[in-house]
Short mmCIF file of C-alpha atoms and ligand atoms in Angstrom, two decimals:
data_model
loop_
_atom_site.label_atom_id
_atom_site.label_comp_id
_atom_site.label_asym_id
_atom_site.label_seq_id
_atom_site.Cartn_x
_atom_site.Cartn_y
_atom_site.Cartn_z
CA MET A 21 22.24 9.75 -14.92
CA ILE A 22 18.69 8.36 -15.31
CA LYS A 23 16.31 10.79 -17.03
CA THR A 24 13.50 10.47 -14.51
CA LEU A 25 11.70 13.44 -16.01
CA GLU A 26 12.47 15.96 -18.68
CA TRP A 27 11.00 19.07 -20.26
CA THR A 28 10.80 18.52 -24.04
CA ASN A 29 9.30 20.48 -26.94
CA SER A 30 6.38 18.06 -27.09
CA GLY A 31 5.60 17.85 -23.37
CA VAL A 32 6.94 16.43 -20.11
CA ARG A 33 8.70 13.10 -20.57
CA PHE A 34 8.84 10.53 -17.75
CA ILE A 35 10.41 7.14 -17.32
CA ASP A 36 7.36 5.01 -16.50
CA GLN A 37 8.09 3.80 -12.96
CA THR A 38 5.10 1.48 -12.92
CA LYS A 39 6.84 -0.64 -15.59
CA LEU A 40 10.31 -0.91 -14.05
CA PRO A 41 12.36 -3.06 -13.75
CA MET A 42 10.96 -5.35 -16.46
CA GLU A 43 10.51 -2.61 -19.06
CA GLU A 44 12.34 0.70 -19.44
CA VAL A 45 9.75 2.78 -21.27
CA TYR A 46 9.18 6.51 -21.45
CA VAL A 47 5.89 8.39 -21.70
CA THR A 48 5.37 11.96 -22.84
CA CYS A 49 2.54 13.87 -21.18
CA ARG A 50 1.26 16.42 -23.66
CA THR A 51 -1.21 18.23 -21.38
CA TYR A 52 -1.22 19.28 -17.73
CA GLN A 53 -4.05 16.82 -17.09
CA GLU A 54 -1.82 14.00 -18.30
CA VAL A 55 0.93 15.20 -15.97
CA ALA A 56 -1.56 15.20 -13.06
CA THR A 57 -2.54 11.61 -13.92
CA ALA A 58 1.12 10.58 -14.14
CA ILE A 59 1.69 11.93 -10.62
CA ARG A 60 -1.48 10.34 -9.20
CA ASP A 61 -0.80 6.95 -10.84
CA MET A 62 2.86 7.05 -9.76
CA ILE A 63 4.37 6.94 -13.24
CA VAL A 64 6.49 9.63 -11.60
CA ARG A 65 6.91 9.42 -7.84
CA GLY A 66 9.20 10.41 -4.97
CA ALA A 67 8.77 13.79 -3.32
CA PRO A 68 11.40 15.87 -5.19
CA ALA A 69 10.45 14.38 -8.58
CA ILE A 70 6.77 15.04 -7.86
CA GLY A 71 7.62 18.68 -7.10
CA VAL A 72 9.48 19.28 -10.34
CA ALA A 73 6.89 17.29 -12.33
CA ALA A 74 4.21 19.58 -10.86
CA ALA A 75 6.17 22.68 -11.90
CA MET A 76 6.65 21.31 -15.42
CA GLY A 77 2.95 20.36 -15.57
CA ILE A 78 1.98 23.92 -14.66
CA ALA A 79 4.41 25.38 -17.20
CA LEU A 80 2.98 23.05 -19.85
CA GLY A 81 -0.64 23.90 -19.03
CA VAL A 82 -0.02 27.65 -19.02
CA GLN A 83 1.93 27.32 -22.27
CA GLN A 84 -1.19 25.87 -23.93
CA SER A 85 -3.57 28.49 -22.52
CA ALA A 86 -5.39 30.57 -25.15
CA ALA A 87 -5.69 33.51 -22.72
CA LYS A 88 -5.04 36.87 -24.38
CA ASP A 89 -4.46 38.93 -21.23
CA VAL A 90 -2.78 38.42 -17.86
CA ALA A 91 -6.05 38.30 -15.87
CA SER A 92 -7.41 35.42 -17.99
CA LEU A 93 -4.04 33.67 -17.89
CA ARG A 94 -4.10 33.91 -14.07
CA LEU A 95 -7.52 32.19 -14.01
CA ASP A 96 -6.14 29.38 -16.18
CA PHE A 97 -3.03 29.16 -13.98
CA GLU A 98 -5.18 28.77 -10.87
CA GLN A 99 -7.24 25.99 -12.44
CA ILE A 100 -4.10 24.14 -13.55
CA ALA A 101 -2.42 24.54 -10.14
CA LYS A 102 -5.60 23.28 -8.43
CA THR A 103 -5.72 20.14 -10.59
CA ILE A 104 -2.03 19.40 -9.99
CA GLY A 105 -2.36 20.20 -6.27
CA GLU A 106 -5.08 17.58 -5.85
CA THR A 107 -2.95 14.65 -7.00
CA ARG A 108 -1.04 13.55 -3.88
CA PRO A 109 -1.31 15.20 -0.46
CA THR A 110 1.73 14.12 1.58
CA ALA A 111 4.88 15.21 -0.29
CA VAL A 112 5.17 18.90 0.53
CA ASN A 113 7.44 19.38 -2.49
CA LEU A 114 4.30 19.42 -4.64
CA PHE A 115 2.93 22.47 -2.79
CA TRP A 116 6.37 24.07 -2.54
CA ALA A 117 6.62 23.84 -6.35
CA ILE A 118 3.16 25.30 -6.87
CA GLU A 119 4.05 28.23 -4.56
CA ARG A 120 7.26 28.87 -6.48
CA MET A 121 5.38 28.90 -9.77
CA LYS A 122 2.79 31.30 -8.27
CA LYS A 123 5.60 33.67 -7.26
CA THR A 124 7.07 33.45 -10.75
CA PHE A 125 3.70 34.26 -12.26
CA ALA A 126 3.44 37.33 -10.04
CA SER A 127 7.03 38.45 -10.58
CA PRO A 128 7.35 42.05 -11.83
CA ARG A 129 9.91 40.78 -14.35
CA ALA A 130 7.17 38.97 -16.31
CA GLN A 131 4.64 41.60 -17.42
CA ASN A 132 2.65 40.13 -20.30
CA VAL A 133 1.33 36.76 -21.49
CA PRO A 134 4.38 35.65 -23.54
CA GLU A 135 6.78 36.77 -20.81
CA ILE A 136 4.88 34.94 -18.08
CA LYS A 137 4.70 31.77 -20.17
CA ALA A 138 8.45 31.88 -20.82
CA ALA A 139 9.24 32.66 -17.16
CA LEU A 140 7.24 29.65 -15.95
CA VAL A 141 9.10 27.28 -18.28
CA ARG A 142 12.43 28.75 -17.15
CA GLU A 143 11.48 28.39 -13.48
CA ALA A 144 10.49 24.71 -13.87
CA GLN A 145 13.79 24.01 -15.65
CA GLN A 146 15.68 25.88 -12.94
CA MET A 147 14.03 23.71 -10.28
CA TYR A 148 15.22 20.64 -12.18
CA VAL A 149 18.83 21.87 -12.16
CA GLU A 150 18.66 22.93 -8.50
CA ASP A 151 17.30 19.53 -7.45
CA ILE A 152 20.29 17.69 -8.90
CA ALA A 153 22.71 20.16 -7.28
CA ALA A 154 20.93 19.78 -3.91
CA ASN A 155 21.19 15.99 -4.13
CA GLN A 156 24.89 16.17 -4.86
CA ALA A 157 25.51 18.53 -1.93
CA MET A 158 23.42 16.27 0.34
CA GLY A 159 25.50 13.36 -0.86
CA GLN A 160 28.71 15.12 0.16
CA HIS A 161 27.34 15.96 3.62
CA GLY A 162 25.82 12.55 4.20
CA ALA A 163 28.76 10.48 2.94
CA THR A 164 30.71 11.51 6.04
CA LEU A 165 28.07 9.76 8.19
CA MET A 166 28.19 6.46 6.35
CA PRO A 167 30.27 3.59 7.73
CA ALA A 168 33.66 2.90 6.10
CA SER A 169 32.28 -0.54 5.27
CA GLY A 170 29.19 -2.62 5.98
CA GLY A 171 25.50 -2.90 5.30
CA VAL A 172 23.29 0.17 4.87
CA LEU A 173 19.54 -0.36 4.93
CA THR A 174 17.20 1.81 2.89
CA HIS A 175 13.43 1.79 2.54
CA CYS A 176 11.37 2.67 -0.54
CA ASN A 177 13.22 4.48 -3.33
CA ALA A 178 14.92 7.77 -2.56
CA GLY A 179 17.20 7.60 -5.57
CA GLY A 180 17.60 9.11 -9.00
CA LEU A 181 14.13 7.86 -9.82
CA ALA A 182 12.60 9.82 -6.93
CA THR A 183 14.40 13.04 -7.87
CA CYS A 184 15.71 14.73 -10.99
CA GLY A 185 18.80 12.57 -10.67
CA TYR A 186 21.38 11.20 -8.18
CA GLY A 187 18.93 10.85 -5.28
CA THR A 188 18.68 11.81 -1.62
CA ALA A 189 19.25 8.68 0.50
CA LEU A 190 20.76 6.89 -2.50
CA GLY A 191 22.74 10.07 -3.28
CA VAL A 192 24.32 9.76 0.16
CA ILE A 193 25.15 6.12 -0.57
CA ARG A 194 26.46 7.00 -4.06
CA ALA A 195 28.71 9.73 -2.64
CA ALA A 196 29.96 7.41 0.11
CA VAL A 197 30.80 4.70 -2.44
CA ALA A 198 32.50 7.28 -4.67
CA SER A 199 34.65 8.32 -1.69
CA GLY A 200 35.87 4.74 -1.33
CA LYS A 201 33.53 3.39 1.33
CA LYS A 202 32.65 -0.28 0.92
CA ILE A 203 28.90 -0.22 1.30
CA HIS A 204 26.50 -3.07 0.71
CA VAL A 205 22.92 -1.85 0.41
CA TYR A 206 20.00 -3.75 1.92
CA ALA A 207 16.90 -2.59 0.06
CA ASP A 208 13.56 -3.18 1.76
CA GLU A 209 11.14 -4.51 -0.82
CA THR A 210 8.58 -1.87 0.30
CA ARG A 211 5.16 -3.39 0.04
CA PRO A 212 2.71 -2.75 -1.49
CA PHE A 213 4.15 -0.73 -4.41
CA LEU A 214 7.59 -2.40 -4.28
CA GLN A 215 9.68 0.74 -4.80
CA GLY A 216 12.59 -1.02 -3.06
CA SER A 217 12.76 -4.25 -5.03
CA ARG A 218 11.67 -2.74 -8.37
CA LEU A 219 13.32 0.68 -8.36
CA THR A 220 16.09 0.94 -5.74
CA ALA A 221 17.56 -2.42 -6.72
CA TRP A 222 17.32 -1.51 -10.43
CA GLU A 223 19.14 1.79 -10.16
CA LEU A 224 21.81 0.59 -7.72
CA MET A 225 22.57 -2.43 -9.88
CA LYS A 226 22.96 -0.11 -12.89
CA ASP A 227 25.66 1.69 -10.85
CA GLY A 228 27.31 -1.57 -9.77
CA ILE A 229 26.62 -0.93 -6.06
CA PRO A 230 26.24 -4.26 -4.22
CA THR A 231 22.57 -4.64 -3.27
CA THR A 232 20.50 -7.25 -1.48
CA VAL A 233 16.70 -7.07 -1.59
CA ILE A 234 14.87 -8.17 1.54
CA ALA A 235 11.16 -8.44 2.29
CA ASP A 236 10.13 -5.70 4.71
CA ASN A 237 9.62 -8.13 7.57
CA MET A 238 13.27 -9.25 7.41
CA ALA A 239 14.84 -5.93 8.46
CA GLY A 240 14.80 -6.73 12.18
CA ALA A 241 16.48 -10.09 11.68
CA MET A 242 19.18 -8.53 9.48
CA MET A 243 19.88 -5.94 12.18
CA LYS A 244 20.02 -8.59 14.91
CA GLN A 245 22.52 -10.57 12.83
CA GLY A 246 24.79 -7.50 12.68
CA LYS A 247 24.39 -7.04 8.92
CA ILE A 248 23.23 -3.42 9.11
CA ALA A 249 25.59 -0.63 10.20
CA ALA A 250 23.30 2.30 9.35
CA ALA A 251 19.91 3.09 7.85
CA VAL A 252 19.25 5.99 5.48
CA VAL A 253 15.91 6.95 3.98
CA GLY A 254 14.30 9.88 2.18
CA ALA A 255 11.30 11.94 3.28
CA ASP A 256 8.06 13.29 1.90
CA ARG A 257 7.63 15.97 4.51
CA ILE A 258 9.66 16.95 7.54
CA ALA A 259 7.79 18.93 10.19
CA ALA A 260 9.41 21.86 12.02
CA ASN A 261 10.11 19.63 15.05
CA GLY A 262 11.94 17.00 12.94
CA ASP A 263 9.13 14.43 12.71
CA VAL A 264 9.48 12.70 9.33
CA ALA A 265 6.75 11.48 6.98
CA ASN A 266 8.10 8.88 4.57
CA LYS A 267 6.98 5.68 2.89
CA ILE A 268 4.87 3.37 5.04
CA GLY A 269 7.20 1.07 6.95
CA THR A 270 9.83 3.73 7.64
CA TYR A 271 8.64 4.09 11.24
CA THR A 272 9.14 0.34 11.77
CA VAL A 273 12.70 0.59 10.43
CA ALA A 274 13.45 3.57 12.71
CA VAL A 275 12.17 1.81 15.84
CA LEU A 276 14.12 -1.34 14.95
CA ALA A 277 17.26 0.72 14.34
CA LYS A 278 16.99 2.35 17.77
CA GLU A 279 16.50 -1.04 19.45
CA HIS A 280 19.69 -2.29 17.78
CA GLY A 281 21.75 0.87 18.36
CA ILE A 282 21.96 1.57 14.61
CA PRO A 283 21.98 5.21 13.39
CA PHE A 284 18.88 6.16 11.42
CA TYR A 285 19.45 9.00 8.94
CA VAL A 286 16.98 10.96 6.81
CA ALA A 287 18.23 12.69 3.65
CA ALA A 288 16.00 15.30 2.03
CA PRO A 289 16.27 18.60 0.17
CA TRP A 290 15.16 21.75 1.95
CA SER A 291 12.03 21.74 -0.26
CA THR A 292 10.85 18.75 1.82
CA VAL A 293 11.14 20.63 5.11
CA ASP A 294 7.82 22.19 6.04
CA MET A 295 8.47 24.81 8.69
CA ASN A 296 4.74 25.67 8.64
CA THR A 297 3.79 22.24 9.97
CA PRO A 298 4.73 22.13 13.67
CA ASP A 299 4.79 18.34 14.10
CA GLY A 300 4.11 15.05 12.38
CA ASP A 301 0.51 14.78 13.61
CA GLN A 302 -0.41 17.63 11.26
CA ILE A 303 0.98 15.92 8.13
CA PRO A 304 -1.79 14.65 5.80
CA ILE A 305 -1.28 10.98 5.00
CA GLU A 306 -2.40 9.75 1.59
CA GLN A 307 -4.63 6.68 1.57
CA ARG A 308 -4.33 4.66 -1.62
CA SER A 309 -6.59 2.06 -3.17
CA ALA A 310 -7.23 -1.25 -1.39
CA LYS A 311 -6.35 -3.06 -4.60
CA GLU A 312 -2.64 -2.22 -4.11
CA VAL A 313 -2.79 -4.49 -1.04
CA THR A 314 -5.26 -7.17 -2.12
CA HIS A 315 -3.55 -7.73 -5.47
CA HIS A 316 0.05 -8.54 -6.28
CA ALA A 317 1.32 -8.26 -9.86
CA GLY A 318 -2.28 -8.25 -11.07
CA LYS A 319 -3.18 -11.39 -9.12
CA GLN A 320 -5.62 -11.34 -6.19
CA VAL A 321 -3.90 -12.39 -2.95
CA ALA A 322 -6.60 -11.62 -0.35
CA PRO A 323 -10.22 -12.75 -0.09
CA ASP A 324 -13.00 -10.76 -1.78
CA GLY A 325 -14.47 -8.13 0.51
CA VAL A 326 -11.78 -8.21 3.20
CA LEU A 327 -11.18 -4.91 4.99
CA VAL A 328 -7.93 -3.20 4.00
CA GLU A 329 -5.85 -0.26 5.21
CA ASN A 330 -3.42 1.31 2.76
CA PRO A 331 -1.78 4.45 4.13
CA ALA A 332 1.02 5.33 1.71
CA PHE A 333 3.16 6.99 4.41
CA ASP A 334 3.85 6.94 8.13
CA VAL A 335 5.39 9.44 10.50
CA THR A 336 8.61 8.70 12.37
CA PRO A 337 8.84 10.76 15.57
CA ASN A 338 12.00 12.87 15.77
CA LYS A 339 13.34 10.89 18.74
CA TYR A 340 14.22 8.03 16.37
CA VAL A 341 16.08 10.25 13.88
CA THR A 342 19.85 10.41 14.38
CA ALA A 343 20.33 13.23 11.86
CA ILE A 344 18.60 14.97 8.96
CA ILE A 345 20.87 15.52 5.97
CA THR A 346 20.00 18.45 3.71
CA GLU A 347 21.89 20.44 1.08
CA ARG A 348 22.19 23.21 3.70
CA GLY A 349 23.96 20.95 6.17
CA ILE A 350 23.17 18.31 8.79
CA ALA A 351 20.54 18.88 11.48
CA ARG A 352 20.54 17.02 14.79
CA ALA A 353 18.29 17.05 17.84
CA PRO A 354 16.84 19.30 19.13
CA TYR A 355 15.40 19.66 15.64
CA ASP A 356 13.21 22.70 16.23
CA ALA A 357 16.41 24.66 16.89
CA SER A 358 18.67 23.01 14.28
CA LEU A 359 16.06 23.20 11.50
CA ARG A 360 15.31 26.83 12.39
CA GLU A 361 19.02 27.56 12.09
CA LEU A 362 19.22 25.88 8.67
CA ALA A 363 16.08 27.73 7.57
CA SER A 364 17.90 31.01 7.96
CA SER A 365 21.17 29.80 6.44
CA SER A 366 22.18 30.07 2.79
CA SER A 367 20.49 27.75 0.33
CA MET A 368 23.44 25.45 -0.25
CA ALA A 369 26.42 24.66 2.00
CA VAL A 370 29.62 23.25 0.65
CA PRO A 371 30.82 20.52 2.98
CA ALA A 372 34.18 21.21 4.63
O1 MRU B 683 4.74 6.89 -2.84
P1 MRU B 683 6.09 7.31 -3.31
O2 MRU B 683 6.81 6.26 -4.08
O3 MRU B 683 6.06 8.63 -4.04
O4 MRU B 683 6.91 7.54 -1.96
C1 MRU B 683 8.25 7.91 -2.04
C2 MRU B 683 8.92 7.99 -0.73
O5 MRU B 683 8.34 7.76 0.31
C3 MRU B 683 10.33 8.46 -0.75
O6 MRU B 683 11.08 7.86 0.26
C4 MRU B 683 10.36 9.98 -0.56
O7 MRU B 683 9.50 10.60 -1.45
C5 MRU B 683 11.71 10.55 -0.71
S1 MRU B 683 12.27 10.46 -2.36
C6 MRU B 683 13.77 11.24 -2.50
#
């Protein structure tokens, strides 16, 4: 399994996703500020990976605090959590992770400075382990929905690189392939950051899963030609009504899928479901720098001074979503009821 991120004695180690696929290099962030920069600059990216990176960043920062008593340590914790919380606004996993670390800090089981420091490291490592287990359970649930053979379209990268390993959407594909299904993946290139062509193609090829990269504007034509039997994507935040925020371009894929009668699945861990956000209109959408659009591989591809929009995510209304695959089970419309039911169910369901 790819080591997307890892807690080490010298800091938090990441595979540098800005360098893939041409270079496989690893960077170690030795302070929480470096972890915050790695999240903001997308050295580490993908909602679940961002969540665990945030937890590890907090554990690292608190570890290095010189505070002598719990009250001073709490002040340091709050400053660290604030810095990490300001990196990327859309993936709710970041805020879910911060909340979990806050609860750990306040736990009656950790009473003094060394105990709190140790508990925070343990909690971040536990989140890492849980994320892989959730992906594998999601894979088992979702594999049943995949076609026995044919093309499966995915957008962005919701794979091992976007998680602690295995992946959400790509975990579903991996599990389906492992169960004997003959799947050929169509990976949308995913402009402007190219998560599809750089990252999804890289990790699927490592696994020997047949993969074709297409430019984003080719998805409709591939569907019309009958090459796509299903679409499966990840999510950055799922609202309580089943609206899904994911990488910009996901909405286009979902609308195209509906037009062509192709099922459109979303695979995400429960940490991506935000029951406190009633619908997709309330999800904050990150705007990234214009340069990501005006430049390609360091080369300018648009005129100086042109106006640019660069929302990193869009929201797919629930009516386009055939099913939401989580480690707790599969939710279908009406999502307010099915997600509420999963919210009260046990944290992991073993598929029948
Ligand atoms: O901007 P990114 O690369 O962090 O966006 C990633 C996505 O949109 C993924 O599809 C999503 O986080 C799910 S990853 C399992």
